XYZ file of C-alpha atoms in Angstrom:
606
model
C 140.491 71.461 101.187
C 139.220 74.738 101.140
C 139.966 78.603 99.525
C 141.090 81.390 101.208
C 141.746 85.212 99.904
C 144.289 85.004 102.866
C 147.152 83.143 103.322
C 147.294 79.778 105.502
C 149.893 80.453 107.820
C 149.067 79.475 111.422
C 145.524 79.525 112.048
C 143.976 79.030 115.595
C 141.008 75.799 115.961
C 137.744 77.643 116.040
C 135.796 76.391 118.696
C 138.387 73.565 119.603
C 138.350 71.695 116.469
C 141.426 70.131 115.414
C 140.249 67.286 113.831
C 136.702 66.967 112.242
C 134.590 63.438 111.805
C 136.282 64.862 107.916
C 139.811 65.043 109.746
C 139.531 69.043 109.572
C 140.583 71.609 111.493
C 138.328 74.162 111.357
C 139.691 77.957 111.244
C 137.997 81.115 110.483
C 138.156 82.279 107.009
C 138.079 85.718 108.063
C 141.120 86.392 109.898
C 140.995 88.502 113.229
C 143.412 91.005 111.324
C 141.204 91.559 108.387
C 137.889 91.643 111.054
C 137.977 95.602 110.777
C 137.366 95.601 107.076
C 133.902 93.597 107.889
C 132.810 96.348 110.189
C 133.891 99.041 107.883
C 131.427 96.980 104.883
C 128.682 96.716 107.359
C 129.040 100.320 108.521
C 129.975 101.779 104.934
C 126.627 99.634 103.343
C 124.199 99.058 105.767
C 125.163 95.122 105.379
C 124.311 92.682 107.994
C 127.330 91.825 109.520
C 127.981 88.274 108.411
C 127.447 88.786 105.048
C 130.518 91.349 105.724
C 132.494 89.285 107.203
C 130.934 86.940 103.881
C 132.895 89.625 101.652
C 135.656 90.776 103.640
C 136.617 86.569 103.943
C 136.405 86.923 99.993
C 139.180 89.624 100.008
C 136.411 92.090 98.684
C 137.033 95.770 100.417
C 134.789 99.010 100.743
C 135.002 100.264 97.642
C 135.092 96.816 95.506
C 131.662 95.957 97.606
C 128.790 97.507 95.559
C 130.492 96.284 92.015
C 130.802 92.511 93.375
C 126.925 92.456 94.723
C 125.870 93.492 91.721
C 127.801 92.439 88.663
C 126.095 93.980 85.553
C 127.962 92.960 81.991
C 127.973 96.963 80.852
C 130.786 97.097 83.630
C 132.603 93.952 83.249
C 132.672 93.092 79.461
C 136.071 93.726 78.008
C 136.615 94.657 74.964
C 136.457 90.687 73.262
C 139.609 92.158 70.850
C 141.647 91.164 74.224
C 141.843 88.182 73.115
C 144.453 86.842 70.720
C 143.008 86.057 67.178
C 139.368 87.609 68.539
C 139.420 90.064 65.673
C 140.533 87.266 62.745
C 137.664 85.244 63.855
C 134.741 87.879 64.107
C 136.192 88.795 60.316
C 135.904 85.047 59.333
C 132.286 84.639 60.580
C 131.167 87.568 59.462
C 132.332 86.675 55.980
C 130.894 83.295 56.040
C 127.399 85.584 57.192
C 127.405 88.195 54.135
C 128.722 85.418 51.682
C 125.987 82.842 53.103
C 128.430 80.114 53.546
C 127.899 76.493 54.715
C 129.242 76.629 57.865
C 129.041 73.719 60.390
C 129.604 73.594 64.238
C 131.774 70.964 66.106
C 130.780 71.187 69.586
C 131.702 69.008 72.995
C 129.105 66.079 74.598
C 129.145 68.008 77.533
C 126.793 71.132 79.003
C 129.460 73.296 77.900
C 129.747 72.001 74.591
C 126.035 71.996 73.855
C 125.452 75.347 75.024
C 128.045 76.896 73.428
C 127.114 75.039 69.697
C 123.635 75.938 70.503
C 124.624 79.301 71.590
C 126.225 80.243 68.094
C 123.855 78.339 66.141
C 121.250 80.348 67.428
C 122.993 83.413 66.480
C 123.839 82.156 62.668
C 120.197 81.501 62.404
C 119.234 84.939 63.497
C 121.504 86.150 60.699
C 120.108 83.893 57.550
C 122.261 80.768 57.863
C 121.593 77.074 58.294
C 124.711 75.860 60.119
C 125.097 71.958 60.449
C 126.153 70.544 63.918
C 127.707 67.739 64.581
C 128.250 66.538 68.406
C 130.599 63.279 68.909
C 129.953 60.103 70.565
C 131.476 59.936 73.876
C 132.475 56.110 72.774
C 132.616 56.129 69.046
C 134.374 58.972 68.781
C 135.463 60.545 71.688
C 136.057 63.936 72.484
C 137.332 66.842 70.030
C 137.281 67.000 66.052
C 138.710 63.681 64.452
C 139.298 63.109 60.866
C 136.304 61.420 59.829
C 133.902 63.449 61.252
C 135.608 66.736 59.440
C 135.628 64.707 56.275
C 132.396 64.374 56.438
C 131.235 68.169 57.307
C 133.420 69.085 54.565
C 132.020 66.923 51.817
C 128.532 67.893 53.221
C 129.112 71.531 51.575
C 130.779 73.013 54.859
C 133.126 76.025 53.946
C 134.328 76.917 57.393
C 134.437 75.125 60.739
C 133.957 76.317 64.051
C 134.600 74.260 66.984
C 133.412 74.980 70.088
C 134.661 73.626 73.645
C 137.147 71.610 71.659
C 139.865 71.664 68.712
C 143.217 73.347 70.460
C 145.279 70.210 70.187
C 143.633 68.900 67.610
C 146.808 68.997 65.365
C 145.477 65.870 62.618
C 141.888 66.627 62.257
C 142.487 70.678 61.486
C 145.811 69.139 59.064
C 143.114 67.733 56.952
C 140.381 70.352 57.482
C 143.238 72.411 56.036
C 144.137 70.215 52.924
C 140.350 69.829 52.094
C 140.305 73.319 51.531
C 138.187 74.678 54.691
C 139.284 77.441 56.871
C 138.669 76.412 60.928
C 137.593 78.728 63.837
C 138.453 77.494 67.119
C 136.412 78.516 70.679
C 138.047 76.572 72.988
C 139.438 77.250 76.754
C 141.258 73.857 77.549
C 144.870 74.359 78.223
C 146.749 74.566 74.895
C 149.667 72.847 73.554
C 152.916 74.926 72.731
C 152.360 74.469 69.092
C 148.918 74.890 67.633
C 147.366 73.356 64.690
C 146.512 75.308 61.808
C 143.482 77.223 61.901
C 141.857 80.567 60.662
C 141.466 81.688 64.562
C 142.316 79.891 67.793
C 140.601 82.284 69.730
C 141.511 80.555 73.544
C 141.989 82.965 76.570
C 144.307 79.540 78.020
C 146.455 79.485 74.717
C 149.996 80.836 75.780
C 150.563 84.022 73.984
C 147.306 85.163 74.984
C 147.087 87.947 77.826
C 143.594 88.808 78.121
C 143.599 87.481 81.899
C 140.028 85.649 81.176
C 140.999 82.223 80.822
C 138.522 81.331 84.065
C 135.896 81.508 81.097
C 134.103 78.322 80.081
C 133.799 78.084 76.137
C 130.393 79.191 76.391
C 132.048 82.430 77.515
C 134.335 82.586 74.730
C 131.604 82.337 72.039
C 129.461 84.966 73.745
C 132.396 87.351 73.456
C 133.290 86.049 70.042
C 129.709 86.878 69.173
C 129.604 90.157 70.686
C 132.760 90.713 68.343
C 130.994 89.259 65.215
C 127.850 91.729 65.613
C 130.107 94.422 65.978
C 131.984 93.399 62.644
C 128.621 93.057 60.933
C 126.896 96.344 62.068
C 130.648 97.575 60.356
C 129.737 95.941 57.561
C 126.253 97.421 57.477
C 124.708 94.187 57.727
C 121.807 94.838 59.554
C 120.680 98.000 57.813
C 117.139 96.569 57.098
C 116.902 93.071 59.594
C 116.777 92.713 63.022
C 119.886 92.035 64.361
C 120.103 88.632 66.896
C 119.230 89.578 70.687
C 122.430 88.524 72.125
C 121.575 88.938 75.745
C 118.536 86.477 74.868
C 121.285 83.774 74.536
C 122.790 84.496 78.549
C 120.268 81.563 79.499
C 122.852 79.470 78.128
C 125.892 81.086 78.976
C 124.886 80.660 83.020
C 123.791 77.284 82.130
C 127.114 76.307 80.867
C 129.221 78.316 83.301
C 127.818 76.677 86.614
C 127.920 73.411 85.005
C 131.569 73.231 83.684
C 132.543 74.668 87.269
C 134.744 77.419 86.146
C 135.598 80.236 88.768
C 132.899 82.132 89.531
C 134.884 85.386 89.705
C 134.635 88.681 87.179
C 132.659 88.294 84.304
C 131.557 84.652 85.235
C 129.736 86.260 87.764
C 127.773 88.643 85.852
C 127.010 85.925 83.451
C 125.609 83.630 85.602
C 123.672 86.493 87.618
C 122.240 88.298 84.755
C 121.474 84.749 82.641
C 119.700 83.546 85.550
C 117.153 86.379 85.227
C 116.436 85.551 81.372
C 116.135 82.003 82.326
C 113.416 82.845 84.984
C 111.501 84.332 81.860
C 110.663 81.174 80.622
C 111.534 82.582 77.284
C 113.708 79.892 75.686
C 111.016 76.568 75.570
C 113.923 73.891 75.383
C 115.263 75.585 78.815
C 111.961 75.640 79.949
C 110.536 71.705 79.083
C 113.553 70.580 80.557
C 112.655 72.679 84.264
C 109.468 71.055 83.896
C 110.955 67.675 83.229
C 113.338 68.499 86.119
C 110.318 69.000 88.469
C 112.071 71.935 89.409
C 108.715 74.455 90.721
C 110.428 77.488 91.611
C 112.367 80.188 90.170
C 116.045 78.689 89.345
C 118.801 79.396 91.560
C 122.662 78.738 90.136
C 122.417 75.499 92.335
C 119.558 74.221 90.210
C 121.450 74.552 87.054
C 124.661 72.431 88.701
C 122.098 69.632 89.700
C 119.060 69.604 88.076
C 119.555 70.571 84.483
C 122.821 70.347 83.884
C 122.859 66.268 84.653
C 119.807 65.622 81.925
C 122.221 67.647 79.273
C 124.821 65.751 80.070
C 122.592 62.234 80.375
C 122.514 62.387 76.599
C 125.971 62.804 76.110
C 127.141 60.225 78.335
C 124.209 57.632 77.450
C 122.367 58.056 75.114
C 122.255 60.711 71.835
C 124.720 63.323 72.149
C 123.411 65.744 70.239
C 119.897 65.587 72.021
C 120.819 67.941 74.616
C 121.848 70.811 71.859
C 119.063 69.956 69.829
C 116.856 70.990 73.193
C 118.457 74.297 73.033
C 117.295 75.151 70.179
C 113.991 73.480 69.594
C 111.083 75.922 69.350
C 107.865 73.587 69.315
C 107.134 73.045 72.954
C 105.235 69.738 72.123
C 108.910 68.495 70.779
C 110.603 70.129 73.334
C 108.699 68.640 75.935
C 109.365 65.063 74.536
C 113.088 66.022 74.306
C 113.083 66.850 78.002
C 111.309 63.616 79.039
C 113.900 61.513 77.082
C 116.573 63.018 79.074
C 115.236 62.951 81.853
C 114.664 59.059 81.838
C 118.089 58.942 80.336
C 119.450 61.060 83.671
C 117.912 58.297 85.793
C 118.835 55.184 84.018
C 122.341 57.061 84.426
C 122.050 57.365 88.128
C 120.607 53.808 88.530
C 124.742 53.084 86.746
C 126.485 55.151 88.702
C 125.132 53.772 92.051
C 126.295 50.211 91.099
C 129.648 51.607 89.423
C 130.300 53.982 92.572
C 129.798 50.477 95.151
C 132.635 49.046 93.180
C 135.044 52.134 92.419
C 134.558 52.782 96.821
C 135.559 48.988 97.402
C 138.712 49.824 95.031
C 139.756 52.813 97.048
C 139.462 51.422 100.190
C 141.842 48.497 99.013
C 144.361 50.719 97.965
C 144.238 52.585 100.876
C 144.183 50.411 103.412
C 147.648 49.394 101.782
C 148.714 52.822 101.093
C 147.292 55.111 102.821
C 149.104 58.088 102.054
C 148.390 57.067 97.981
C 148.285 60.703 96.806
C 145.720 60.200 93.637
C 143.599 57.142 93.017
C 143.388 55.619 89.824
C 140.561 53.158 89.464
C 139.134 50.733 86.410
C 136.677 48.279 85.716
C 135.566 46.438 82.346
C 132.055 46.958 83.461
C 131.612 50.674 83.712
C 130.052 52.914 81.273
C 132.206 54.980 79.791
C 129.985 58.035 79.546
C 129.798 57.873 83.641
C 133.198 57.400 84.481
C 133.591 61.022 85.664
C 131.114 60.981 87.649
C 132.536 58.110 89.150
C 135.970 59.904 89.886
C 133.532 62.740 91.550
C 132.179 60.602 93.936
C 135.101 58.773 94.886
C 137.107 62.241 95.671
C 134.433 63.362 97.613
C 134.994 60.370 99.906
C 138.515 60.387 99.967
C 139.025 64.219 99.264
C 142.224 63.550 96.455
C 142.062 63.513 93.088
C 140.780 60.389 91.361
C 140.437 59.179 87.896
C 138.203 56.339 86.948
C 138.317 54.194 83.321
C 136.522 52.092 81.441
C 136.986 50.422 78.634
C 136.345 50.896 74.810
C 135.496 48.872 72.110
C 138.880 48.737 70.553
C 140.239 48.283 73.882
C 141.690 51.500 74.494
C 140.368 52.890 77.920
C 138.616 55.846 78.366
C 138.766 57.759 81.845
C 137.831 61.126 83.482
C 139.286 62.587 86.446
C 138.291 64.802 89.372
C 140.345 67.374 91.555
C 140.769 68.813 95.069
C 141.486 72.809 95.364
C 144.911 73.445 94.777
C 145.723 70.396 92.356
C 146.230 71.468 88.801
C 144.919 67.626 87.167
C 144.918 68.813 83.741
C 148.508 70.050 83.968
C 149.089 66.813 85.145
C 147.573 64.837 81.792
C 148.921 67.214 79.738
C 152.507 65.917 81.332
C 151.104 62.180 80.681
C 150.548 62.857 77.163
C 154.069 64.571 76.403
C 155.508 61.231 78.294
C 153.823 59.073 76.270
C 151.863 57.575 79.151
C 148.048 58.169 77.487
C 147.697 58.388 74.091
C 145.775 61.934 74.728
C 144.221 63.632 76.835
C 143.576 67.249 79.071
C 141.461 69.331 80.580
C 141.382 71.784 83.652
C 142.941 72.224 87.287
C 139.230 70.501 88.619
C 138.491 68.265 85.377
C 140.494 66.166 83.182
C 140.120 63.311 80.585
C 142.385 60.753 79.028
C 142.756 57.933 76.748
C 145.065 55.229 77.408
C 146.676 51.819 75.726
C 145.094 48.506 76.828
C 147.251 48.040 80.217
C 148.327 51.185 80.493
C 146.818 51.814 83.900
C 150.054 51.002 85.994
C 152.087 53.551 84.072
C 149.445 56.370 83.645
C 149.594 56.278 87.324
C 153.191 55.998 88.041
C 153.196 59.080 85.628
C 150.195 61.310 87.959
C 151.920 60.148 91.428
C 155.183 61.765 90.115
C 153.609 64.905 89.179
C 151.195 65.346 91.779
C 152.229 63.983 94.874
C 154.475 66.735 96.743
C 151.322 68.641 96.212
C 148.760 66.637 97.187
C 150.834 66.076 100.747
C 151.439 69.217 101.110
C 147.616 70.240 100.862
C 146.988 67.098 103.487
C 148.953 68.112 105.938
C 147.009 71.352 106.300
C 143.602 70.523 105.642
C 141.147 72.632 107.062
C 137.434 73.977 106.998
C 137.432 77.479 106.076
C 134.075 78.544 108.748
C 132.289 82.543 107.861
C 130.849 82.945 111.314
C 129.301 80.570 114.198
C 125.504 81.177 115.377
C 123.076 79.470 117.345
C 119.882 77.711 115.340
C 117.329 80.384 116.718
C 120.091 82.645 114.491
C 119.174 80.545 111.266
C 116.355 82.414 109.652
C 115.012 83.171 106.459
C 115.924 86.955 106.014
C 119.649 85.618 107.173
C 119.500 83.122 104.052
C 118.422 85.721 101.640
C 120.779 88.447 102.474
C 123.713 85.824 102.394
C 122.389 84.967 98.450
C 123.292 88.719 97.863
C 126.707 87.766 97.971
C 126.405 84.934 95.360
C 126.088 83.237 92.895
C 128.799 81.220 94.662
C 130.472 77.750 93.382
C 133.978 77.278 91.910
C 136.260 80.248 93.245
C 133.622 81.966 95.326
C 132.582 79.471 98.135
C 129.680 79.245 99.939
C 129.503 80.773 103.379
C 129.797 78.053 105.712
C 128.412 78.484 108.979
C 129.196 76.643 112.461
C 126.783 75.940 115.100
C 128.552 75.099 118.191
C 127.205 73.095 120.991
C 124.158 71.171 119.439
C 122.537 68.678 120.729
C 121.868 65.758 118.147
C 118.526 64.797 118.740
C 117.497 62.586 115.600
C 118.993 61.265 112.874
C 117.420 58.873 109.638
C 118.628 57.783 106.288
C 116.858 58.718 103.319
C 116.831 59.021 99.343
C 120.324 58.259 97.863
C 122.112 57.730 101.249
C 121.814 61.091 102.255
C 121.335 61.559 106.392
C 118.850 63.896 107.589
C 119.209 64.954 111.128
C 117.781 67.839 113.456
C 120.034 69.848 116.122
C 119.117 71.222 119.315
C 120.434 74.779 120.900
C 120.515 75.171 124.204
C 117.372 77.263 124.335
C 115.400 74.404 122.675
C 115.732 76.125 119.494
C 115.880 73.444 116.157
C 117.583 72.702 113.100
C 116.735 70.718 110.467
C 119.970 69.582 108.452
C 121.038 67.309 105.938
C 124.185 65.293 104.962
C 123.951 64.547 101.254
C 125.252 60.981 100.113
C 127.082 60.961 103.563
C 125.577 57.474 105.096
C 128.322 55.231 103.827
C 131.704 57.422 104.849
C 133.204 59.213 108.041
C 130.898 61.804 107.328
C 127.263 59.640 108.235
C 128.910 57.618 110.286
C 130.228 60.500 112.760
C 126.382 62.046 112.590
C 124.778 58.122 112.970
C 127.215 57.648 116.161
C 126.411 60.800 118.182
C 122.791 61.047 118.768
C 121.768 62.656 121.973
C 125.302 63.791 122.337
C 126.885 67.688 122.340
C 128.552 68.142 118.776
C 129.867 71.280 117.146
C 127.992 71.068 113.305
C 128.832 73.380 109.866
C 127.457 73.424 106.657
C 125.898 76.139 104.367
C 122.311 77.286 104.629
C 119.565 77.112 102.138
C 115.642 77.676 101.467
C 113.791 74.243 101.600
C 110.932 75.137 99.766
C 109.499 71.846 99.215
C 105.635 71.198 99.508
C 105.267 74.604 99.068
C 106.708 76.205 102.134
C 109.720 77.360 103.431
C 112.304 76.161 105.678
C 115.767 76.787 106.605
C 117.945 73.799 105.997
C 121.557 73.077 107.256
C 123.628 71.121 104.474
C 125.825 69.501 106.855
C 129.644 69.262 104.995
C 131.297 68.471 108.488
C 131.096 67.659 111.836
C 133.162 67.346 115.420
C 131.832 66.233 118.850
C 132.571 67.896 122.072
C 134.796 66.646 124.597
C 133.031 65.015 127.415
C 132.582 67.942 130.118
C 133.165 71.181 127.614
């Protein structure tokens, strides 16, 4: 299911394909109506002309063009008093600063959530305070403040609480944050409830009297504005006169970090965020960041990708596995000898996690394909199984809709018998709208989360009902994307076409992920010439032009669905291949690499 800055409508098969090995038709994304607004960008800019028909697919025109390849903060940094409560908050912290309060962070087990906690933390330091933090356990605890855990902060000294990536609907824990006598600041961008708890500031660009239009900001976002805010408020205050004052743009590391990894649009400011952050990050300057590259094996400069699949899975590997707060703690650790110990722990934590998921993701695919072979038109799967972990359960779900491309949730179960799940989304499926309906109906106990991401917590056989409850919401739109799914194809060259200086002036374009799409390229009438499985059940496989030209290309975890199976069935013969392009740069050279995301033969005698 793909995204489009132009509507659906009727779209003619590029190259003849109806149906895909992925059951696709493939269209291009740039109109034929809209093709005069690429020449105009490659004759306005000097741009090669599929990276304009790269923009003009994106709905970005002439005069947008220059702003969107490169997005600098200086032009796209609102004013952070946009946001409703923004200015109660920055006076809060800034009191708790001057009056050198106890303040402690509540933060998420997730990349977000460590970021952002490590993000502010970082900041309070620079300004003479010792902030406590206090991560959850994924299973002990679960996510968002609870009443225990603010008991405790409290009675540790803490005056105010700020939670980060959490605490909108957290109605009973802020209650008694409230009657213990400490104020609460809330960061949060999860969709909000209609009433909110009490709180000093809920400062939450997703809350619904807010009108600031940035609610495709992760949290980490929301506490780089908030802290943007606060140094404002202090310099007011004439804080600073005398002390350096924090380098916030030090801290963008993070903020790119968090905002590829939580897979929020990356549109607007995201985009300046994650372009800008990724050029502190190549300084090496922050040595948690920096261990945890070198743990990663990553050997070259980080690109947004990296962060989405190298780093971003060892943060999380503590939260879901092992020590939750391990991955914050990283952040901020200054002593490389620690940090690099840090880094290897998560790093063998990230691969006893994978060695879990393989063996979970077996059993979650032989549930789908169970309930599909008796319904196949089921329009959300909802899968459990006593033996999961629960800190991998969304990763699960990921897998699973990747196969089956609808949403899925998977669960596990807890100690008091309550099960835990995590859900993943298709474009165009709003899941946390969804488990925000559950909850109201009584069918989890809580829950939320985005359009692409949810969680939920449900009674001990409450499986059946939770997914009575998603089928009902969902389904009329989950058909409704079926019936037109299609591969959204940039342009179609030949594999002599696929060269480095191509690959490079298509990354002008990015950082792309969530909301801004990779190009995708097509490669019509290829000869399949070899094919083998390797790592993970990824296929590798090298293409043939018709002047002998080759390309090297590779399925990723593809062996086991329609996807390997279509590439493992058509050696020697004509097929029609797309998939984005990227730099190998293993071993210390450089290829170009096709990342195969579909495929359709040709007709016998095209």
């Amino acid at each position: 299911m793909s995204e489009s800055a132009f509507p659906r409508g009727e779209r003619r098969a590029l190259l003849g394909v109806e149906r895909s090995a992925l059951s696709r038709l493939w269209v291009e994304r740039l109109p034929p109506e809209a093709a005069p607004v690429a020449t105009a960008l490659a004759q306005a800019h000097g741009l090669p002309d599929l990276l304009a028909r790269v923009l003009a697919g994106r709905g970005i025109g002439v005069h947008e063009a220059p702003g969107f390849l490169r997005p600098r903060l200086r032009d796209l940094l609102p004013d952070p008093d946009r946001l409703t409560d923004m200015a109660a908050a920055a006076s809060r912290l800034a009191d708790a600063v001057v009056r050198e309060e106890r303040v402690a962070i509540f933060g998420d087990y997730d990349v977000d959530g460590a970021c952002s906690a490590a993000l502010l933390a970082g900041f309070l330091r620079g300004c003479g305070l010792a902030p406590a933090i206090h991560i959850p356990d994924r299973i002990t605890e679960g996510y968002g403040p609870n009443v225990e855990a603010i008991r405790r902060l409290v009675a540790q000294g803490a005056r105010l609480v700020v939670t980060v990536d959490c605490g909108t609907a957290a109605q009973e824990p802020l209650d008694e944050a409230a009657r213990l006598g400490a104020d609460v600041v809330v960061l949060d961008h999860h969709g909000a409830p209609g009433i909110l708890p009490p709180a000093a500031a809920i400062v939450n660009p997703n809350r619904l009297d807010d009108l600031s239009g940035l609610g495709h900001l992760a949290a980490v976002g929301i506490v780089f504005m908030t802290l943007v805010a606060l140094a404002r408020e202090l310099r007011r205050r004439g804080f600073f006169a005398g002390r350096q004052e924090p380098d916030l743009l030090a801290g963008l590391d993070l903020v790119a970090l968090a905002t590829i990894a939580d897979v929020v649009p990356l549109i607007g400011l995201n985009r300046a965020f994650v372009r800008q952050g990724l050029a502190v990050m190549r300084g090496r300057g922050r040595v948690g960041l920096a261990a945890l590259a070198d743990a990663s094996r990553l050997e070259t400069a980080p690109e947004a990708w990296h962060l989405g699949f190298l780093l971003g899975p060892r943060i999380n590997a503590g939260g879901r596995i092992g020590d939750a707060s391990l991955g914050t703690r990283l952040l901020l650790e200054e002593d490389p000898g620690e940090a690099a110990a840090m880094a290897r722990t998560l790093d063998t934590l990230n691969a006893e996690r994978q060695a879990m998921e393989r063996l979970a993701v077996e059993e979650a695919v032989a549930q789908a394909g169970h309930e599909l072979d008796s319904r196949p038109d089921l329009p959300i799967l909802v899968l459990f199984s006593p033996s999961w972990h629960p800190g991998i359960v969304g990763l699960v779900a990921a897998r699973v809709k990747e196969r089956h491309g609808r949403p899925v949730f998977a669960f596990a179960a807890r100690p008091d018998g309550t099960l835990t799940g995590s859900g993943r989304s298709v474009a165009g499926i709003d899941l946390g709208r969804a488990v925000r309906a559950a909850v109201a109906c009584g069918e989890a106990i809580k829950g939320g989360g985005h359009a692409m991401a949810a969680g939920a917590t449900l009674p001990a056989g409450g499986i059946e009902r939770f997914r009575a409850g998603l089928e009902r919401e969902l389904g009329a739109a989950v058909a409704a994307l079926a019936a037109v799914d299609m591969l959204e194809i940039d342009g179609v060259i030949a594999a002599g076409g696929a060269v480095s200086s191509l690959v490079r002036s298509l990354a002008e374009a990015g950082p792309y992920g969530a909301g801004q799409p990779e190009p995708v390229v097509a490669f019509g009438r290829h000869r399949l010439v070899d094919w083998r499985v390797m790592g993970n059940g990824h296929v590798r496989a090298t293409f043939r032009a018709g002047d002998g030209a080759l390309l090297r290309g590779i399925a990723f975890r593809a062996a086991e669905g329609p996807l390997g199976e279509a590439l493992m069935g058509a050696r020697d013969g004509l097929v029609h291949v797309a998939g984005t392009l990227a730099l190998d740069r293993w071993g210390g050279g450089e290829r170009v690499e096709l990342r195969i995301c579909d495929l359709a033969a040709c007709p016998p005698g095209s």
